[in-house]
mmCIF file of C-alpha atoms in Angstrom:
data_model
loop_
_atom_site.group_PDB
_atom_site.id
_atom_site.type_symbol
_atom_site.label_atom_id
_atom_site.label_comp_id
_atom_site.label_asym_id
_atom_site.label_seq_id
_atom_site.Cartn_x
_atom_site.Cartn_y
_atom_site.Cartn_z
ATOM 1 C CA MET Z 1 0.000 0.000 0.000
ATOM 2 C CA LYS Z 2 2.863 2.373 0.699
ATOM 3 C CA VAL Z 3 4.133 1.969 -2.845
ATOM 4 C CA ALA Z 4 0.666 2.696 -4.276
ATOM 5 C CA GLY Z 5 0.418 5.826 -2.112
ATOM 6 C CA ARG Z 6 3.815 7.052 -3.268
ATOM 7 C CA LEU Z 7 2.923 6.399 -6.900
ATOM 8 C CA SER Z 8 -0.333 8.327 -6.465
ATOM 9 C CA ALA Z 9 1.527 11.257 -4.943
ATOM 10 C CA LEU Z 10 4.055 11.135 -7.761
ATOM 11 C CA ALA Z 11 1.287 11.064 -10.357
ATOM 12 C CA VAL Z 12 -0.393 14.098 -8.777
ATOM 13 C CA PHE Z 13 2.933 15.961 -8.648
ATOM 14 C CA CYS Z 14 3.612 15.189 -12.321
ATOM 15 C CA ALA Z 15 0.131 16.308 -13.359
ATOM 16 C CA LEU Z 16 0.511 19.585 -11.478
ATOM 17 C CA SER Z 17 3.961 20.174 -12.960
ATOM 18 C CA VAL Z 18 2.709 19.634 -16.506
ATOM 19 C CA SER Z 19 -0.331 21.871 -16.022
ATOM 20 C CA ALA Z 20 1.827 24.623 -14.482
ATOM 21 C CA GLY Z 21 4.151 24.423 -17.479
ATOM 22 C CA VAL Z 22 1.211 24.849 -19.847
ATOM 23 C CA VAL Z 23 0.028 27.931 -17.958
ATOM 24 C CA PHE Z 24 3.443 29.576 -18.028
ATOM 25 C CA ALA Z 25 4.026 28.665 -21.685
ATOM 26 C CA GLN Z 26 1.148 30.849 -22.918
ATOM 27 C CA ALA Z 27 2.041 33.925 -24.917
ATOM 28 C CA LYS Z 28 2.101 37.239 -23.095
ATOM 29 C CA MET Z 29 -0.623 39.733 -23.900
ATOM 30 C CA PRO Z 30 0.508 42.975 -25.524
ATOM 31 C CA GLN Z 31 1.049 45.680 -22.930
ATOM 32 C CA GLY Z 32 -0.282 48.685 -24.861
ATOM 33 C CA GLU Z 33 -3.819 49.824 -24.139
ATOM 34 C CA PHE Z 34 -5.519 51.930 -26.791
ATOM 35 C CA VAL Z 35 -8.956 53.434 -27.276
ATOM 36 C CA CYS Z 36 -10.539 53.592 -30.704
ATOM 37 C CA GLN Z 37 -13.542 55.627 -31.704
ATOM 38 C CA VAL Z 38 -15.649 53.575 -34.129
ATOM 39 C CA LYS Z 39 -18.922 54.092 -35.909
ATOM 40 C CA ASP Z 40 -21.254 51.094 -35.836
ATOM 41 C CA ALA Z 41 -23.320 49.976 -38.823
ATOM 42 C CA ASP Z 42 -26.342 51.641 -37.193
ATOM 43 C CA GLY Z 43 -24.480 54.990 -37.213
ATOM 44 C CA GLU Z 44 -23.839 55.021 -33.457
ATOM 45 C CA THR Z 45 -20.378 56.215 -32.395
ATOM 46 C CA ARG Z 46 -18.703 54.148 -29.670
ATOM 47 C CA PHE Z 47 -15.352 53.836 -27.943
ATOM 48 C CA VAL Z 48 -13.620 50.458 -27.928
ATOM 49 C CA GLY Z 49 -10.691 49.518 -25.698
ATOM 50 C CA ILE Z 50 -8.040 47.495 -27.517
ATOM 51 C CA GLN Z 51 -4.953 45.818 -26.104
ATOM 52 C CA ALA Z 52 -2.203 45.787 -28.726
ATOM 53 C CA SER Z 53 1.560 46.085 -29.117
ATOM 54 C CA ASP Z 54 1.365 49.493 -30.846
ATOM 55 C CA LEU Z 55 -1.039 52.057 -32.292
ATOM 56 C CA ASN Z 56 -0.854 50.660 -35.837
ATOM 57 C CA ARG Z 57 -1.823 47.207 -34.584
ATOM 58 C CA ALA Z 58 -4.732 48.688 -32.602
ATOM 59 C CA GLN Z 59 -5.961 50.392 -35.779
ATOM 60 C CA GLU Z 60 -5.742 47.115 -37.717
ATOM 61 C CA ILE Z 61 -7.800 45.371 -35.046
ATOM 62 C CA ALA Z 62 -10.398 48.149 -35.003
ATOM 63 C CA GLN Z 63 -10.668 48.059 -38.811
ATOM 64 C CA GLY Z 64 -11.255 44.314 -38.841
ATOM 65 C CA LYS Z 65 -7.903 43.467 -40.465
ATOM 66 C CA SER Z 66 -6.993 41.033 -37.709
ATOM 67 C CA LYS Z 67 -8.374 37.788 -36.389
ATOM 68 C CA TRP Z 68 -8.870 39.644 -33.071
ATOM 69 C CA ALA Z 69 -10.971 42.307 -34.753
ATOM 70 C CA VAL Z 70 -13.893 44.321 -33.543
ATOM 71 C CA PRO Z 71 -17.277 43.172 -34.917
ATOM 72 C CA ALA Z 72 -17.819 43.549 -38.651
ATOM 73 C CA GLY Z 73 -19.599 46.625 -39.915
ATOM 74 C CA ARG Z 74 -17.706 49.087 -37.733
ATOM 75 C CA GLU Z 75 -15.836 51.974 -39.296
ATOM 76 C CA LEU Z 76 -12.681 53.249 -37.614
ATOM 77 C CA VAL Z 77 -12.719 56.949 -36.811
ATOM 78 C CA GLU Z 78 -9.545 57.297 -34.715
ATOM 79 C CA CYS Z 79 -7.349 55.370 -32.259
ATOM 80 C CA ILE Z 80 -5.319 56.911 -29.449
ATOM 81 C CA ASN Z 81 -3.121 55.973 -26.529
ATOM 82 C CA PRO Z 82 -5.218 57.534 -23.739
ATOM 83 C CA LYS Z 83 -2.158 57.972 -21.513
ATOM 84 C CA THR Z 84 -0.373 60.257 -23.984
ATOM 85 C CA GLN Z 85 -2.911 61.369 -26.606
ATOM 86 C CA THR Z 86 -6.352 62.903 -26.976
ATOM 87 C CA PHE Z 87 -8.883 62.598 -29.770
ATOM 88 C CA LYS Z 88 -8.467 65.251 -32.454
ATOM 89 C CA ASN Z 89 -12.178 65.983 -32.432
ATOM 90 C CA ARG Z 90 -12.931 67.950 -29.248
ATOM 91 C CA SER Z 91 -16.487 66.649 -28.937
ATOM 92 C CA ALA Z 92 -15.196 63.074 -29.217
ATOM 93 C CA GLN Z 93 -12.638 63.753 -26.476
ATOM 94 C CA LYS Z 94 -15.337 65.257 -24.261
ATOM 95 C CA GLN Z 95 -17.647 62.294 -24.880
ATOM 96 C CA TYR Z 96 -14.800 59.860 -24.130
ATOM 97 C CA ARG Z 97 -14.037 61.591 -20.816
ATOM 98 C CA GLU Z 98 -17.711 61.474 -19.860
ATOM 99 C CA ASP Z 99 -17.995 57.783 -20.790
ATOM 100 C CA VAL Z 100 -14.902 56.845 -18.771
ATOM 101 C CA ARG Z 101 -16.163 58.466 -15.583
#
């Protein structure tokens, strides 16, 4: 019985080690956080948060040119890094500030 108990403990340890390796082997998410103003197919303007490696990549995602794209039918208006940029259109910037609060 002692051997069976040790084998069970070893099996559990191996299973945990393998599953921990799978968790740590996953790709890191891009660190940049961007906000894109988009116009939906119904004409409604919305702000979409996008996590991407850079502004160009965020624009590609917002335009639907990526497999991690925003829903089809949306038109990209503008993307910004909210930490360092503001929307060019003042009313859009005001609306974004109001939506965030």
